[in-house]
Short mmCIF file of C-alpha atoms in Angstrom, two decimals:
data_model
loop_
_atom_site.label_atom_id
_atom_site.label_comp_id
_atom_site.label_asym_id
_atom_site.label_seq_id
_atom_site.Cartn_x
_atom_site.Cartn_y
_atom_site.Cartn_z
CA MET A 52 0.00 0.00 0.00
CA ASP A 53 1.52 3.33 -1.04
CA ARG A 54 1.94 6.37 1.21
CA ARG A 55 -0.87 8.30 -0.45
CA GLU A 56 -3.34 5.47 0.16
CA ASN A 57 -2.24 5.34 3.80
CA LYS A 58 -2.79 9.06 4.10
CA ARG A 59 -6.23 8.81 2.51
CA ARG A 60 -7.24 6.10 4.94
CA ALA A 61 -5.90 8.05 7.89
CA GLU A 62 -7.91 11.07 6.78
CA ARG A 63 -11.13 9.06 6.49
CA VAL A 64 -13.72 10.35 8.92
CA ASP A 65 -15.88 7.55 10.24
CA GLY A 66 -19.17 8.87 11.58
CA ALA A 67 -20.24 5.30 12.28
CA ASP A 68 -18.03 4.99 15.34
CA PRO A 69 -19.11 7.42 18.11
CA ARG A 70 -15.70 7.02 19.79
CA ASN A 71 -13.96 8.41 16.71
CA LYS A 72 -14.48 12.10 17.44
CA LEU A 73 -12.86 14.87 15.47
CA PRO A 74 -9.95 16.51 17.32
CA SER A 75 -10.97 19.61 19.19
CA PRO A 76 -10.75 22.33 18.25
CA ALA A 77 -10.84 21.62 14.50
CA SER A 78 -11.11 24.64 12.23
CA SER A 79 -12.89 23.01 9.29
CA LEU A 80 -14.61 19.82 8.14
CA PRO A 81 -14.06 18.27 4.68
CA THR A 82 -17.12 17.21 2.67
CA ASP A 83 -15.60 14.93 0.01
CA PRO A 84 -17.91 11.87 -0.28
CA ALA A 85 -14.93 9.49 -0.46
CA LEU A 86 -14.08 10.33 3.17
CA TYR A 87 -17.46 9.11 4.45
CA SER A 88 -17.96 5.86 2.57
CA GLY A 89 -17.73 3.58 5.63
CA PRO A 90 -20.48 1.34 7.01
CA PHE A 91 -23.92 2.83 7.65
CA PRO A 92 -23.88 4.41 11.14
CA PHE A 93 -26.34 3.56 13.89
CA TYR A 94 -29.56 5.55 13.48
CA ARG A 95 -32.28 4.90 15.99
CA ARG A 96 -35.76 4.53 14.50
CA PRO A 97 -37.39 7.96 15.09
CA SER A 98 -40.18 7.96 17.69
CA GLU A 99 -42.77 10.71 17.88
CA LEU A 100 -42.82 12.65 21.16
CA GLY A 101 -45.68 14.95 20.20
CA CYS A 102 -46.85 17.45 17.64
CA PHE A 103 -48.08 20.99 17.09
CA SER A 104 -49.99 22.95 14.46
CA LEU A 105 -49.69 26.37 12.84
CA ASP A 106 -52.94 27.98 11.70
CA ALA A 107 -53.84 30.25 8.75
CA GLN A 108 -52.28 33.22 10.58
CA ARG A 109 -49.16 31.16 11.44
CA GLN A 110 -50.17 31.05 15.11
CA TYR A 111 -48.93 28.14 17.24
CA HIS A 112 -51.30 25.49 18.67
CA GLY A 113 -50.02 22.57 20.73
CA ASP A 114 -52.29 20.02 19.05
CA ALA A 115 -52.96 18.18 15.77
CA GLN A 116 -55.65 20.50 14.37
CA ALA A 117 -53.73 21.04 11.10
CA LEU A 118 -53.22 17.32 10.40
CA ARG A 119 -54.71 16.19 7.10
CA TYR A 120 -55.70 12.73 5.89
CA TYR A 121 -54.36 10.97 2.82
CA SER A 122 -57.19 10.44 0.34
CA PRO A 123 -55.86 9.50 -3.12
CA PRO A 124 -58.17 9.38 -6.15
CA PRO A 125 -59.46 6.04 -7.41
CA THR A 126 -57.02 4.48 -9.87
CA ASN A 127 -58.11 4.65 -13.50
CA ASP A 128 -56.50 4.54 -16.95
CA GLN A 129 -56.91 8.27 -17.56
CA GLY A 130 -54.86 9.34 -14.55
CA PRO A 131 -55.88 11.88 -11.90
CA ASN A 132 -55.83 14.95 -14.23
CA PHE A 133 -55.40 17.44 -11.36
CA ASP A 134 -55.10 21.07 -12.53
CA LEU A 135 -52.26 22.41 -10.41
CA ARG A 136 -52.69 25.95 -11.76
CA ASP A 137 -56.29 26.19 -10.56
CA GLY A 138 -56.73 29.03 -8.07
CA TYR A 139 -53.41 30.74 -8.83
CA PRO A 140 -52.89 33.49 -7.79
CA ASP A 141 -56.34 34.58 -6.53
CA ARG A 142 -56.84 31.69 -4.04
CA TYR A 143 -53.26 31.68 -2.75
CA GLN A 144 -52.00 32.93 0.61
CA PRO A 145 -48.22 32.38 0.75
CA ARG A 146 -46.33 32.56 4.01
CA ASP A 147 -44.35 35.76 4.63
CA GLU A 148 -40.78 34.56 4.04
CA GLU A 149 -39.32 37.76 5.47
CA VAL A 150 -40.33 36.59 8.95
CA GLN A 151 -37.41 34.64 10.41
CA GLU A 152 -39.05 32.03 12.65
CA ARG A 153 -35.82 30.21 13.51
CA LEU A 154 -36.52 27.49 16.12
CA ASP A 155 -39.29 29.45 17.85
CA HIS A 156 -42.23 27.08 17.24
CA LEU A 157 -40.22 24.03 18.28
CA LEU A 158 -39.04 25.89 21.40
CA ARG A 159 -42.67 26.67 22.33
CA TRP A 160 -43.41 22.93 22.18
CA LEU A 161 -40.25 22.11 24.14
CA LEU A 162 -41.12 24.50 26.97
CA ASP A 163 -44.50 22.82 27.38
CA HIS A 164 -43.05 19.29 27.40
CA ARG A 165 -39.46 19.42 28.67
CA GLY A 166 -40.49 18.21 32.13
CA LYS A 167 -42.25 15.18 30.62
CA LEU A 168 -39.45 14.00 28.33
CA GLU A 169 -38.36 10.41 28.91
CA GLY A 170 -34.97 10.61 30.58
CA GLY A 171 -35.74 14.02 32.08
CA PRO A 172 -33.66 17.20 31.84
CA GLY A 173 -30.45 15.16 31.80
CA TRP A 174 -31.43 13.63 28.45
CA LEU A 175 -32.04 17.07 26.96
CA ALA A 176 -28.76 18.42 28.37
CA GLY A 177 -26.74 16.23 26.02
CA ALA A 178 -29.07 16.42 23.03
CA ILE A 179 -29.12 18.37 19.77
CA VAL A 180 -32.31 20.33 19.02
CA THR A 181 -33.07 21.43 15.46
CA TRP A 182 -35.44 21.24 12.49
CA ARG A 183 -35.54 18.17 10.24
CA GLY A 184 -34.90 20.46 7.23
CA HIS A 185 -31.52 21.49 8.67
CA LEU A 186 -30.48 17.85 9.07
CA THR A 187 -31.68 17.16 5.49
CA LYS A 188 -29.24 19.78 4.22
CA LEU A 189 -26.42 18.10 6.14
CA LEU A 190 -27.28 14.68 4.70
CA THR A 191 -27.19 15.94 1.11
CA THR A 192 -24.07 18.14 1.50
CA PRO A 193 -21.50 15.61 0.13
CA TYR A 194 -23.44 15.53 -3.17
CA GLU A 195 -24.71 19.12 -3.34
CA GLN A 196 -23.12 21.15 -6.14
CA GLN A 197 -25.18 24.36 -6.24
CA GLU A 198 -26.48 25.69 -2.93
CA GLY A 199 -24.40 26.46 0.15
CA TRP A 200 -25.75 26.86 3.68
CA GLN A 201 -25.11 28.45 7.06
CA LEU A 202 -26.05 26.93 10.42
CA ALA A 203 -25.94 28.92 13.65
CA ALA A 204 -25.18 26.89 16.78
CA SER A 205 -25.52 27.83 20.46
CA ARG A 206 -25.16 25.74 23.61
CA PHE A 207 -27.56 26.43 26.47
CA GLN A 208 -27.81 24.34 29.67
CA GLY A 209 -25.87 21.59 27.90
CA THR A 210 -28.19 21.36 24.87
CA LEU A 211 -26.82 22.20 21.43
CA TYR A 212 -29.30 24.15 19.29
CA LEU A 213 -28.87 24.40 15.50
CA SER A 214 -30.74 27.00 13.46
CA GLU A 215 -30.31 27.78 9.78
CA VAL A 216 -29.28 31.26 8.63
CA GLU A 217 -30.34 32.38 5.17
CA THR A 218 -27.18 32.93 3.11
CA PRO A 219 -26.83 36.22 1.16
CA ALA A 220 -26.97 34.19 -2.07
CA ALA A 221 -30.18 32.40 -1.00
CA ARG A 222 -31.78 35.71 0.01
CA ALA A 223 -30.89 37.31 -3.32
CA GLN A 224 -32.27 34.27 -5.14
CA ARG A 225 -35.51 34.37 -3.12
CA LEU A 226 -36.07 38.08 -3.73
CA ALA A 227 -35.42 37.63 -7.46
CA ARG A 228 -37.60 34.49 -7.73
CA PRO A 229 -39.13 34.47 -11.22
CA PRO A 230 -42.94 34.19 -11.65
CA LEU A 231 -42.64 30.67 -13.09
CA LEU A 232 -40.82 29.42 -9.97
CA ARG A 233 -43.43 31.05 -7.72
CA GLU A 234 -46.13 29.25 -9.68
CA LEU A 235 -44.27 25.92 -9.40
CA MET A 236 -44.12 26.36 -5.62
CA TYR A 237 -47.88 26.91 -5.59
CA MET A 238 -48.38 23.75 -7.65
CA GLY A 239 -46.71 21.64 -4.95
CA TYR A 240 -49.13 22.91 -2.32
CA LYS A 241 -52.09 22.60 -4.71
CA PHE A 242 -51.22 18.92 -5.24
CA GLU A 243 -51.51 18.38 -1.49
CA GLN A 244 -54.98 19.94 -1.59
CA TYR A 245 -56.07 17.38 -4.22
CA MET A 246 -54.65 14.46 -2.20
CA CYS A 247 -55.71 15.32 1.36
CA ALA A 248 -58.99 15.52 3.26
CA ASP A 249 -59.73 17.33 6.51
CA LYS A 250 -61.26 14.23 8.16
CA PRO A 251 -60.65 10.48 7.85
CA GLY A 252 -62.89 8.94 5.19
CA SER A 253 -63.92 12.25 3.64
CA SER A 254 -62.94 13.58 0.20
CA PRO A 255 -60.46 16.33 -0.67
CA ASP A 256 -61.88 19.78 -1.45
CA PRO A 257 -59.61 21.57 -3.94
CA SER A 258 -61.94 24.59 -4.23
CA GLY A 259 -60.61 26.40 -1.17
CA GLU A 260 -57.66 28.71 -0.62
CA VAL A 261 -54.10 27.38 -0.64
CA ASN A 262 -52.62 28.88 2.54
CA THR A 263 -49.00 27.93 3.18
CA ASN A 264 -49.08 29.35 6.72
CA VAL A 265 -50.93 26.22 7.82
CA ALA A 266 -48.68 23.37 8.92
CA PHE A 267 -48.74 20.21 11.01
CA CYS A 268 -45.40 19.40 12.64
CA SER A 269 -44.25 16.17 14.26
CA VAL A 270 -41.68 16.32 17.09
CA LEU A 271 -39.40 13.28 17.25
CA ARG A 272 -36.43 11.89 19.10
CA SER A 273 -33.73 9.73 17.56
CA ARG A 274 -30.00 9.04 17.80
CA LEU A 275 -27.31 9.16 15.15
CA GLY A 276 -24.13 7.47 16.37
CA SER A 277 -23.54 8.99 19.81
CA HIS A 278 -25.70 12.05 19.12
CA ARG A 279 -29.11 12.27 20.76
CA LEU A 280 -31.50 14.19 18.54
CA LEU A 281 -34.74 16.04 19.18
CA PHE A 282 -36.13 17.57 16.01
CA SER A 283 -39.33 18.62 14.30
CA GLY A 284 -40.49 18.38 10.72
CA GLU A 285 -43.60 19.34 8.77
CA VAL A 286 -45.79 16.39 7.80
CA ASP A 287 -48.08 16.49 4.75
CA CYS A 288 -50.68 13.95 5.89
CA THR A 289 -51.42 10.70 7.67
CA ASP A 290 -52.82 7.59 5.97
CA PRO A 291 -55.85 6.25 7.89
CA ARG A 292 -55.43 2.94 6.02
CA ALA A 293 -51.74 2.50 6.83
CA ALA A 294 -50.63 -0.90 8.15
CA SER A 295 -49.40 0.84 11.31
CA THR A 296 -51.32 3.73 12.85
CA GLN A 297 -48.31 4.57 15.04
CA PRO A 298 -46.65 7.82 13.87
CA PRO A 299 -44.43 8.34 11.97
CA ALA A 300 -45.11 4.99 10.19
CA CYS A 301 -48.55 6.25 9.07
CA TYR A 302 -47.30 9.52 7.58
CA VAL A 303 -47.10 10.20 3.84
CA GLU A 304 -44.93 12.75 2.03
CA LEU A 305 -46.39 14.33 -1.13
CA LYS A 306 -44.25 15.67 -3.98
CA THR A 307 -44.62 16.87 -7.56
CA SER A 308 -42.22 16.59 -10.47
CA LYS A 309 -42.37 17.16 -14.21
CA GLU A 310 -43.19 14.23 -16.47
CA MET A 311 -40.12 12.49 -17.86
CA HIS A 312 -39.90 10.59 -21.13
CA ARG A 313 -36.18 9.94 -21.62
CA PRO A 314 -33.78 7.68 -19.68
CA GLY A 315 -31.43 10.63 -19.12
CA HIS A 316 -34.19 12.62 -17.44
CA TRP A 317 -34.95 9.71 -15.09
CA ARG A 318 -31.24 9.27 -14.26
CA SER A 319 -31.00 12.93 -13.29
CA PHE A 320 -34.21 12.64 -11.24
CA TYR A 321 -32.85 9.61 -9.33
CA ARG A 322 -29.48 11.28 -8.68
CA HIS A 323 -30.72 14.65 -7.48
CA LYS A 324 -34.40 14.88 -6.60
CA LEU A 325 -34.72 11.38 -5.15
CA LEU A 326 -31.71 12.02 -2.88
CA LYS A 327 -33.51 14.98 -1.28
CA TRP A 328 -36.76 13.05 -1.00
CA TRP A 329 -34.94 10.14 0.65
CA ALA A 330 -33.04 12.34 3.13
CA GLN A 331 -36.17 14.21 4.17
CA SER A 332 -38.35 11.12 4.64
CA PHE A 333 -35.70 8.80 6.10
CA LEU A 334 -34.83 11.23 8.89
CA LEU A 335 -38.46 11.53 9.96
CA GLY A 336 -39.27 7.83 9.51
CA VAL A 337 -41.88 8.49 6.80
CA PRO A 338 -42.24 5.22 4.83
CA ASN A 339 -43.61 6.49 1.51
CA VAL A 340 -43.36 9.45 -0.85
CA VAL A 341 -46.23 9.78 -3.33
CA ALA A 342 -45.25 11.79 -6.39
CA GLY A 343 -47.57 13.48 -8.87
CA PHE A 344 -46.01 13.86 -12.33
CA ARG A 345 -47.25 16.97 -14.15
CA ASN A 346 -47.27 17.80 -17.86
CA PRO A 347 -46.15 21.18 -19.30
CA GLU A 348 -49.72 22.51 -18.94
CA GLY A 349 -49.63 21.91 -15.18
CA PHE A 350 -51.91 18.85 -15.01
CA VAL A 351 -50.94 15.81 -12.92
CA CYS A 352 -51.18 12.86 -15.32
CA SER A 353 -49.81 10.05 -13.16
CA LEU A 354 -49.02 9.11 -9.56
CA LYS A 355 -46.16 6.93 -8.35
CA THR A 356 -45.29 5.76 -4.84
CA PHE A 357 -41.63 5.65 -3.85
CA PRO A 358 -41.03 3.63 -0.65
CA THR A 359 -38.31 5.50 1.27
CA MET A 360 -36.29 2.36 2.01
CA GLU A 361 -36.19 1.40 -1.69
CA MET A 362 -35.06 4.75 -3.15
CA PHE A 363 -31.35 3.90 -3.05
CA GLU A 364 -32.01 0.94 -5.40
CA TYR A 365 -32.50 3.40 -8.28
CA VAL A 366 -28.88 4.60 -8.01
CA ARG A 367 -27.15 1.57 -6.49
CA ASN A 368 -25.37 0.76 -9.78
CA ASP A 369 -24.93 4.39 -10.92
CA ARG A 370 -21.30 5.55 -10.58
CA ASP A 371 -22.56 9.13 -10.27
CA GLY A 372 -25.30 8.24 -7.80
CA TRP A 373 -25.53 8.86 -4.06
CA ASN A 374 -24.90 6.58 -1.11
CA PRO A 375 -27.00 6.71 2.10
CA SER A 376 -23.97 5.70 4.21
CA VAL A 377 -22.02 8.72 2.96
CA CYS A 378 -24.93 11.02 3.79
CA MET A 379 -25.40 9.71 7.32
CA ASN A 380 -21.67 9.42 8.10
CA PHE A 381 -21.14 13.02 7.03
CA CYS A 382 -24.06 14.18 9.17
CA ALA A 383 -22.65 12.29 12.18
CA ALA A 384 -19.21 13.81 11.56
CA PHE A 385 -20.69 17.31 11.33
CA LEU A 386 -22.58 16.84 14.60
CA SER A 387 -19.32 15.71 16.27
CA PHE A 388 -17.57 18.75 14.76
CA ALA A 389 -20.29 21.05 16.13
CA GLN A 390 -20.38 19.39 19.57
CA ASN A 391 -16.59 19.68 19.90
CA THR A 392 -16.52 23.28 18.62
CA VAL A 393 -19.41 24.79 20.59
CA VAL A 394 -18.23 24.11 24.14
CA GLN A 395 -19.13 27.36 25.93
CA ASP A 396 -22.60 27.35 27.50
CA ASP A 397 -23.95 30.75 26.48
CA PRO A 398 -27.22 31.38 24.56
CA ARG A 399 -25.85 34.72 23.27
CA LEU A 400 -22.71 33.15 21.80
CA VAL A 401 -23.14 31.79 18.26
CA HIS A 402 -20.82 29.63 16.21
CA LEU A 403 -21.71 30.07 12.55
CA PHE A 404 -20.95 27.04 10.39
CA SER A 405 -20.68 27.98 6.72
CA TRP A 406 -20.39 25.82 3.63
CA GLU A 407 -20.12 26.40 -0.10
CA PRO A 408 -19.96 23.58 -2.70
CA GLY A 409 -16.39 22.50 -3.35
CA SER A 410 -15.15 23.80 0.01
CA PRO A 411 -14.89 22.43 3.55
CA VAL A 412 -17.28 23.53 6.31
CA THR A 413 -15.78 26.50 8.17
CA VAL A 414 -16.77 28.16 11.44
CA SER A 415 -16.75 31.70 12.88
CA LYS A 416 -17.75 33.09 16.30
CA HIS A 417 -20.32 35.84 16.91
CA ARG A 418 -22.12 37.38 19.86
CA ASP A 419 -25.73 38.64 19.96
CA ALA A 420 -27.35 40.17 16.85
CA PRO A 421 -27.72 39.34 14.05
CA TYR A 422 -26.94 35.64 14.55
CA ALA A 423 -28.16 34.93 18.11
CA PHE A 424 -31.40 32.96 17.70
CA LEU A 425 -32.52 31.66 21.12
CA PRO A 426 -35.30 34.11 22.17
CA MET A 427 -35.24 35.76 25.56
CA TRP A 428 -38.65 34.33 26.50
CA TYR A 429 -37.23 30.83 26.06
CA VAL A 430 -33.92 31.49 27.82
CA GLU A 431 -35.66 33.13 30.79
CA ALA A 432 -38.31 30.40 31.06
CA VAL A 433 -35.76 27.60 31.00
CA THR A 434 -33.52 29.45 33.45
CA ARG A 435 -36.43 29.87 35.87
CA ASP A 436 -37.80 26.43 34.88
CA LEU A 437 -41.22 27.87 34.13
CA PRO A 438 -43.78 25.29 32.99
CA SER A 439 -44.81 26.89 29.69
CA ALA A 440 -44.15 29.64 27.16
CA PRO A 441 -45.90 33.01 27.26
CA LYS A 442 -49.07 33.19 25.13
CA THR A 443 -47.70 35.82 22.80
CA PRO A 444 -43.92 36.24 22.63
CA SER A 445 -42.79 39.77 21.90
CA PRO A 446 -42.00 40.33 18.17
CA LYS A 447 -38.68 41.86 19.28
CA ASP A 448 -37.68 38.48 20.68
#
């Protein structure tokens, strides 16, 4: 074995072994997929701790009022023929993306339930709290070639909190979003309206307003390697006819994609889109993604179910495909990197982890605004060990 091969092996970061921590303090973390191709790390099956809902005004409710029920159309030769442009833009209420919610809704839930968590406060003291979407970005990082990210991290009473920061490039892209892309975003939500009912056994009603403020969120615990995780993710619907009624096994993820007619289009779909669908659903324990394939006129012509645990089969023999082990090992390595970097217990101190495609993850330190993200109402309540959050947190917080 030559010296270069030895060096490569020595540099390999194995997220599968919780004892193999990155040296502290490390200044950066490489993202090359070849470094993370070891065995699949331990990932505990996610278990749901609770849920919460956001209403049409984006107000928090600690219940399942926003949960919808999977109600697919009867199968026929003609296909569903859903018009995804129907109601745009006059029956569309998009969420205000200028409002930076950070972890606030999850923190509201956590304040109400932290005393009832299995394992007590000690369990939370060593855990990582974040959104599922942030972990999804970590999973896909070794294969991402276009969009960078920034994650702010703060340690408070032993718990590591991770909250995404919108990059300047992402903000510029959002503000310059072309009308066609805005319409495509609407189509995704419209598809959900065609596939979901408000009550079990009832039929979908696609005549109403599409309001993207409304959301049902599951709160779960899991463990990746040595890292205890508490995270929340938005859930599209639950299937009343699922084999298991125990969440998250009964949840269904709904997606849309353009119709594809050439092998090259499918290859690209499997390499890129299916990776993101897998990461998102695997983390949450959602067993199936149901995709609606739309034609150029915006009509869904066919539906296809992709079982989450079978998605990798589409790229297993593709040299340019993705590998679930690489995704999870990199995520475990990043969490070790963050745990070993953010050692000072201070909610006002922020370590900002930044990444751009083709570069390693780097980190910088900041205090207070603009990166501090743990609100004062949460910090004060946890410090005093108050039982619940205030009814209406101050907008300044």
